Every structure is written in C-alpha cells, then in structure tokens.
Tab-separated table of N, CA and C in Angstrom:
chain	number	residue	atom	x	y	z
T	1162	ASP	N	-20.537	55.328	64.394
T	1162	ASP	CA	-21.249	55.224	63.128
T	1162	ASP	C	-20.342	55.696	61.998
T	1163	ALA	N	-20.159	54.860	61.006
T	1163	ALA	CA	-19.272	55.175	59.889
T	1163	ALA	C	-19.888	56.196	58.931
T	1164	GLY	N	-21.197	56.391	59.011
T	1164	GLY	CA	-21.852	57.355	58.136
T	1164	GLY	C	-22.072	56.842	56.723
T	1165	CYS	N	-21.991	55.542	56.530
T	1165	CYS	CA	-22.209	54.949	55.215
T	1165	CYS	C	-22.730	53.528	55.385
T	1166	ASP	N	-23.204	52.967	54.293
T	1166	ASP	CA	-23.731	51.605	54.330
T	1166	ASP	C	-22.663	50.555	54.031
T	1167	VAL	N	-21.729	50.902	53.132
T	1167	VAL	CA	-20.698	49.957	52.696
T	1167	VAL	C	-19.374	50.692	52.533
T	1168	VAL	N	-18.303	50.042	52.961
T	1168	VAL	CA	-16.949	50.560	52.761
T	1168	VAL	C	-16.229	49.591	51.835
T	1169	THR	N	-15.642	50.116	50.768
T	1169	THR	CA	-14.909	49.297	49.814
T	1169	THR	C	-13.430	49.297	50.179
T	1170	LEU	N	-12.844	48.108	50.208
T	1170	LEU	CA	-11.433	47.953	50.533
T	1170	LEU	C	-10.664	47.587	49.267
T	1171	ASP	N	-9.554	48.274	49.029
T	1171	ASP	CA	-8.723	47.889	47.897
T	1171	ASP	C	-7.617	46.961	48.384
T	1172	THR	N	-6.724	46.586	47.505
T	1172	THR	CA	-5.699	45.610	47.874
T	1172	THR	C	-4.663	46.172	48.837
T	1173	ALA	N	-4.635	47.491	49.020
T	1173	ALA	CA	-3.684	48.083	49.977
T	1173	ALA	C	-4.075	47.770	51.421
T	1174	VAL	N	-5.344	47.427	51.657
T	1174	VAL	CA	-5.819	47.114	53.005
T	1174	VAL	C	-5.446	45.670	53.327
T	1175	GLU	N	-4.546	45.512	54.285
T	1175	GLU	CA	-4.109	44.173	54.661
T	1175	GLU	C	-4.804	43.658	55.913
T	1176	ASP	N	-5.206	44.549	56.794
T	1176	ASP	CA	-5.821	44.143	58.063
T	1176	ASP	C	-7.334	44.367	58.006
T	1177	ARG	N	-8.006	43.439	57.356
T	1177	ARG	CA	-9.456	43.552	57.195
T	1177	ARG	C	-10.186	43.480	58.536
T	1178	ALA	N	-9.666	42.672	59.438
T	1178	ALA	CA	-10.303	42.528	60.755
T	1178	ALA	C	-10.297	43.869	61.499
T	1179	ARG	N	-9.244	44.605	61.346
T	1179	ARG	CA	-9.160	45.927	61.985
T	1179	ARG	C	-10.209	46.883	61.406
T	1180	VAL	N	-10.392	46.829	60.090
T	1180	VAL	CA	-11.420	47.656	59.454
T	1180	VAL	C	-12.796	47.231	59.946
T	1181	ARG	N	-13.043	45.919	59.998
T	1181	ARG	CA	-14.341	45.423	60.483
T	1181	ARG	C	-14.595	45.930	61.887
T	1182	ALA	N	-13.596	45.858	62.766
T	1182	ALA	CA	-13.751	46.325	64.148
T	1182	ALA	C	-14.018	47.833	64.181
T	1183	ALA	N	-13.371	48.578	63.300
T	1183	ALA	CA	-13.516	50.033	63.294
T	1183	ALA	C	-14.900	50.479	62.827
T	1184	VAL	N	-15.449	49.814	61.809
T	1184	VAL	CA	-16.744	50.250	61.270
T	1184	VAL	C	-17.921	49.554	61.942
T	1185	GLY	N	-17.685	48.422	62.587
T	1185	GLY	CA	-18.750	47.700	63.269
T	1185	GLY	C	-19.514	46.773	62.350
T	1186	ASP	N	-20.414	46.018	62.962
T	1186	ASP	CA	-21.171	45.013	62.211
T	1186	ASP	C	-22.314	45.600	61.388
T	1187	GLY	N	-22.662	46.850	61.625
T	1187	GLY	CA	-23.773	47.464	60.894
T	1187	GLY	C	-23.398	47.996	59.529
T	1188	VAL	N	-22.117	47.994	59.206
T	1188	VAL	CA	-21.632	48.510	57.925
T	1188	VAL	C	-21.114	47.352	57.093
T	1189	GLY	N	-21.482	47.315	55.834
T	1189	GLY	CA	-20.979	46.287	54.941
T	1189	GLY	C	-19.557	46.584	54.502
T	1190	LEU	N	-18.820	45.543	54.222
T	1190	LEU	CA	-17.474	45.680	53.674
T	1190	LEU	C	-17.439	45.013	52.306
T	1191	GLN	N	-16.771	45.647	51.365
T	1191	GLN	CA	-16.643	45.104	50.018
T	1191	GLN	C	-15.174	45.009	49.640
T	1192	GLY	N	-14.794	43.889	49.104
T	1192	GLY	CA	-13.417	43.724	48.635
T	1192	GLY	C	-12.882	42.418	49.145
T	1193	ASN	N	-11.705	42.251	49.162
T	1193	ASN	CA	-10.616	42.920	48.505
T	1193	ASN	C	-9.569	41.903	48.050
T	1194	LEU	N	-10.040	40.823	47.430
T	1194	LEU	CA	-9.121	39.809	46.918
T	1194	LEU	C	-8.217	40.434	45.864
T	1195	ASN	N	-6.946	40.111	45.928
T	1195	ASN	CA	-5.995	40.597	44.937
T	1195	ASN	C	-6.284	39.903	43.605
T	1196	PRO	N	-6.651	40.666	42.556
T	1196	PRO	CA	-6.998	40.039	41.281
T	1196	PRO	C	-5.833	39.296	40.633
T	1197	ARG	N	-4.628	39.584	41.046
T	1197	ARG	CA	-3.454	38.893	40.514
T	1197	ARG	C	-3.561	37.381	40.781
T	1198	LEU	N	-4.211	37.013	41.900
T	1198	LEU	CA	-4.385	35.590	42.210
T	1198	LEU	C	-5.212	34.871	41.145
T	1199	LEU	N	-6.090	35.599	40.470
T	1199	LEU	CA	-6.939	34.986	39.448
T	1199	LEU	C	-6.217	34.846	38.112
T	1200	VAL	N	-5.017	35.386	38.054
T	1200	VAL	CA	-4.192	35.268	36.856
T	1200	VAL	C	-3.156	34.165	37.034
T	1201	ASP	N	-2.424	34.242	38.140
T	1201	ASP	CA	-1.329	33.293	38.307
T	1201	ASP	C	-1.280	32.627	39.680
T	1202	GLY	N	-2.364	32.687	40.420
T	1202	GLY	CA	-2.415	32.024	41.717
T	1202	GLY	C	-2.767	30.555	41.581
T	1203	SER	N	-2.474	29.814	42.625
T	1203	SER	CA	-2.862	28.402	42.640
T	1203	SER	C	-4.253	28.273	43.256
T	1204	GLN	N	-4.875	27.136	43.049
T	1204	GLN	CA	-6.187	26.892	43.664
T	1204	GLN	C	-6.069	26.984	45.179
T	1205	HIS	N	-5.003	26.435	45.723
T	1205	HIS	CA	-4.787	26.470	47.171
T	1205	HIS	C	-4.663	27.912	47.673
T	1206	GLU	N	-3.891	28.734	46.975
T	1206	GLU	CA	-3.723	30.133	47.382
T	1206	GLU	C	-5.052	30.886	47.364
T	1207	ILE	N	-5.850	30.650	46.347
T	1207	ILE	CA	-7.137	31.344	46.243
T	1207	ILE	C	-8.066	30.918	47.368
T	1208	ARG	N	-8.192	29.625	47.609
T	1208	ARG	CA	-9.073	29.148	48.692
T	1208	ARG	C	-8.597	29.677	50.048
T	1209	GLU	N	-7.290	29.684	50.263
T	1209	GLU	CA	-6.740	30.179	51.520
T	1209	GLU	C	-7.036	31.667	51.712
T	1210	GLU	N	-6.871	32.440	50.654
T	1210	GLU	CA	-7.115	33.883	50.743
T	1210	GLU	C	-8.603	34.186	50.907
T	1211	VAL	N	-9.446	33.432	50.236
T	1211	VAL	CA	-10.894	33.605	50.414
T	1211	VAL	C	-11.273	33.275	51.855
T	1212	GLN	N	-10.740	32.197	52.381
T	1212	GLN	CA	-11.011	31.819	53.772
T	1212	GLN	C	-10.632	32.962	54.720
T	1213	ARG	N	-9.446	33.508	54.512
T	1213	ARG	CA	-8.975	34.604	55.366
T	1213	ARG	C	-9.862	35.842	55.195
T	1214	MET	N	-10.197	36.165	53.959
T	1214	MET	CA	-11.022	37.341	53.681
T	1214	MET	C	-12.390	37.224	54.353
T	1215	VAL	N	-13.033	36.085	54.189
T	1215	VAL	CA	-14.378	35.901	54.744
T	1215	VAL	C	-14.332	35.885	56.279
T	1216	ARG	N	-13.350	35.256	56.863
T	1216	ARG	CA	-13.226	35.241	58.328
T	1216	ARG	C	-12.998	36.645	58.878
T	1217	GLU	N	-12.121	37.410	58.238
T	1217	GLU	CA	-11.777	38.727	58.749
T	1217	GLU	C	-12.885	39.749	58.535
T	1218	MET	N	-13.581	39.659	57.403
T	1218	MET	CA	-14.634	40.632	57.107
T	1218	MET	C	-15.989	40.182	57.638
T	1219	GLY	N	-16.109	38.896	57.913
T	1219	GLY	CA	-17.370	38.346	58.389
T	1219	GLY	C	-18.216	37.888	57.226
T	1220	PRO	N	-18.865	36.737	57.361
T	1220	PRO	CA	-19.653	36.214	56.249
T	1220	PRO	C	-20.959	36.971	56.029
T	1221	GLN	N	-21.339	37.806	56.968
T	1221	GLN	CA	-22.536	38.643	56.838
T	1221	GLN	C	-22.082	40.082	56.607
T	1222	ARG	N	-22.909	40.853	55.915
T	1222	ARG	CA	-22.575	42.266	55.651
T	1222	ARG	C	-21.241	42.381	54.918
T	1223	MET	N	-21.022	41.482	53.969
T	1223	MET	CA	-19.795	41.484	53.186
T	1223	MET	C	-20.129	41.235	51.722
T	1224	VAL	N	-19.484	41.997	50.861
T	1224	VAL	CA	-19.567	41.761	49.427
T	1224	VAL	C	-18.190	41.278	48.996
T	1225	ALA	N	-18.088	40.014	48.671
T	1225	ALA	CA	-16.806	39.466	48.222
T	1225	ALA	C	-16.538	40.008	46.824
T	1226	ASN	N	-15.407	40.650	46.695
T	1226	ASN	CA	-15.085	41.309	45.450
T	1226	ASN	C	-13.570	41.366	45.325
T	1227	LEU	N	-13.127	41.947	44.255
T	1227	LEU	CA	-11.694	42.131	44.053
T	1227	LEU	C	-11.288	43.485	44.631
T	1228	GLY	N	-10.041	43.585	45.016
T	1228	GLY	CA	-9.531	44.841	45.545
T	1228	GLY	C	-9.231	45.848	44.453
T	1229	GLU	N	-9.199	45.402	43.229
T	1229	GLU	CA	-8.969	46.245	42.062
T	1229	GLU	C	-9.738	45.622	40.906
T	1230	GLY	N	-9.823	46.313	39.804
T	1230	GLY	CA	-10.573	45.821	38.665
T	1230	GLY	C	-9.922	44.643	37.975
T	1231	LEU	N	-10.705	43.991	37.136
T	1231	LEU	CA	-10.196	42.883	36.338
T	1231	LEU	C	-9.210	43.406	35.296
T	1232	MET	N	-8.242	42.587	34.967
T	1232	MET	CA	-7.199	42.979	34.023
T	1232	MET	C	-7.396	42.347	32.645
T	1233	GLY	N	-8.363	41.432	32.529
T	1233	GLY	CA	-8.617	40.775	31.254
T	1233	GLY	C	-7.768	39.544	31.008
T	1234	LYS	N	-6.936	39.185	31.978
T	1234	LYS	CA	-6.065	38.022	31.809
T	1234	LYS	C	-6.399	36.914	32.810
T	1235	GLU	N	-7.510	37.059	33.511
T	1235	GLU	CA	-7.886	36.087	34.540
T	1235	GLU	C	-8.225	34.738	33.920
T	1236	ASP	N	-7.878	33.705	34.649
T	1236	ASP	CA	-8.208	32.345	34.246
T	1236	ASP	C	-9.657	32.086	34.663
T	1237	PRO	N	-10.549	31.807	33.717
T	1237	PRO	CA	-11.961	31.594	34.062
T	1237	PRO	C	-12.157	30.506	35.126
T	1238	ALA	N	-11.322	29.485	35.126
T	1238	ALA	CA	-11.445	28.425	36.134
T	1238	ALA	C	-11.116	28.963	37.527
T	1239	LEU	N	-10.160	29.870	37.614
T	1239	LEU	CA	-9.811	30.457	38.913
T	1239	LEU	C	-10.873	31.450	39.375
T	1240	VAL	N	-11.493	32.161	38.430
T	1240	VAL	CA	-12.600	33.060	38.782
T	1240	VAL	C	-13.747	32.241	39.354
T	1241	LYS	N	-14.070	31.129	38.708
T	1241	LYS	CA	-15.133	30.241	39.200
T	1241	LYS	C	-14.785	29.709	40.586
T	1242	LEU	N	-13.531	29.322	40.775
T	1242	LEU	CA	-13.086	28.835	42.078
T	1242	LEU	C	-13.271	29.913	43.138
T	1243	PHE	N	-12.937	31.154	42.825
T	1243	PHE	CA	-13.122	32.272	43.752
T	1243	PHE	C	-14.589	32.382	44.169
T	1244	VAL	N	-15.479	32.436	43.199
T	1244	VAL	CA	-16.917	32.582	43.488
T	1244	VAL	C	-17.432	31.385	44.284
T	1245	ASP	N	-17.111	30.185	43.842
T	1245	ASP	CA	-17.568	28.982	44.539
T	1245	ASP	C	-17.017	28.920	45.964
T	1246	SER	N	-15.765	29.308	46.136
T	1246	SER	CA	-15.146	29.293	47.470
T	1246	SER	C	-15.821	30.277	48.403
T	1247	VAL	N	-16.140	31.461	47.893
T	1247	VAL	CA	-16.844	32.459	48.720
T	1247	VAL	C	-18.170	31.888	49.201
T	1248	HIS	N	-18.928	31.291	48.305
T	1248	HIS	CA	-20.233	30.720	48.692
T	1248	HIS	C	-20.059	29.610	49.721
T	1249	GLU	N	-19.157	28.689	49.448
T	1249	GLU	CA	-18.954	27.535	50.324
T	1249	GLU	C	-18.451	27.953	51.713
T	1250	ILE	N	-17.448	28.795	51.753
T	1250	ILE	CA	-16.851	29.193	53.027
T	1250	ILE	C	-17.809	30.079	53.826
T	1251	SER	N	-18.485	31.004	53.156
T	1251	SER	CA	-19.459	31.855	53.853
T	1251	SER	C	-20.566	31.028	54.478
T	1252	GLU	N	-21.107	30.098	53.691
T	1252	GLU	CA	-22.177	29.248	54.204
T	1252	GLU	C	-21.706	28.444	55.414
T	1253	SER	N	-20.523	27.895	55.328
T	1253	SER	CA	-19.974	27.109	56.436
T	1253	SER	C	-19.828	27.954	57.705
T	1254	LEU	N	-19.313	29.172	57.565
T	1254	LEU	CA	-19.149	30.043	58.735
T	1254	LEU	C	-20.488	30.484	59.318
T	1255	ILE	N	-21.460	30.735	58.464
T	1255	ILE	CA	-22.791	31.138	58.931
T	1255	ILE	C	-23.448	29.993	59.700
T	1256	VAL	N	-23.348	28.774	59.159
T	1256	VAL	CA	-23.919	27.609	59.834
T	1256	VAL	C	-23.221	27.379	61.174
T	1257	SER	N	-21.909	27.492	61.205
T	1257	SER	CA	-21.155	27.305	62.458
T	1257	SER	C	-21.550	28.337	63.502
T	1258	ALA	N	-21.717	29.579	63.083
T	1258	ALA	CA	-22.113	30.636	64.020
T	1258	ALA	C	-23.513	30.382	64.565
T	1259	ALA	N	-24.399	29.898	63.711
T	1259	ALA	CA	-25.764	29.603	64.160
T	1259	ALA	C	-25.759	28.457	65.171
T	1260	ARG	N	-24.948	27.438	64.925
T	1260	ARG	CA	-24.854	26.313	65.866
T	1260	ARG	C	-24.303	26.787	67.204
T	1261	SER	N	-23.265	27.604	67.175
T	1261	SER	CA	-22.668	28.125	68.398
T	1261	SER	C	-23.666	28.942	69.191
T	1262	SER	N	-24.430	29.748	68.477
T	1262	SER	CA	-25.435	30.588	69.131
T	1262	SER	C	-26.512	29.738	69.788
T	1263	THR	N	-26.938	28.681	69.102
T	1263	THR	CA	-27.962	27.777	69.629
T	1263	THR	C	-27.434	27.042	70.865
T	1264	GLN	N	-26.195	26.608	70.811
T	1264	GLN	CA	-25.598	25.862	71.937
T	1264	GLN	C	-25.414	26.751	73.156
T	1265	GLN	N	-25.196	28.045	72.961
T	1265	GLN	CA	-24.976	28.959	74.081
T	1265	GLN	C	-26.266	29.312	74.794
T	1266	GLN	N	-27.406	29.085	74.132
T	1266	GLN	CA	-28.690	29.465	74.723
T	1266	GLN	C	-29.154	28.447	75.679
C-alpha cells in the first residue's frame, strides 16, 4: 500500500511502468508529459509520447498531465493534440482490454 491515492510524476521519471508496478493498480498516477514537447515537438512526437505514457501508466487510475508546469510558450494546437490524443488512446486501450477480458471468459 502506497499510503496515498495519487502519485505525481515529474519529467525526471522515465520508467513509468516501474512506478505503476511499485504502487499497484489501486493508486492513481499523474503526469508526466514533458511540456517542452508542447513548445517545439512535432505532432508525431506528441502522439508517440502520449501512447507510451498511457500504456505505461495504464488508461485507468491515471491523470494525464505535464511533468512540470506550463511555460507560457506552448502552441495551442499542440496542447489540443495532447488532450485529444490522451482521450483517443485511453479509450482505445480501455476498449481493447474489455474485449480481451470478454474473450478470456
């Protein structure tokens, strides 16, 4: 038992899957996209990093957030892409997990 409801990860945490394994599925994880990607990242880089973040932290019990605060220089289109990607990828993983669970029964 981690003794808390949510653990926030900053950008220094590179192995999110290890943190997820350590705290278990009963604890939420928050973080940790590098906000620099929202300034000068490509659409491909952002989608790839969101995919990795959601897979490693799990689409449930996760708050998709930045690993550090906003700097005021973010591209609004990239911020929108981040939010939309989190929704799309999370939903896809949740649906896939539900199908797998149904097929195993």
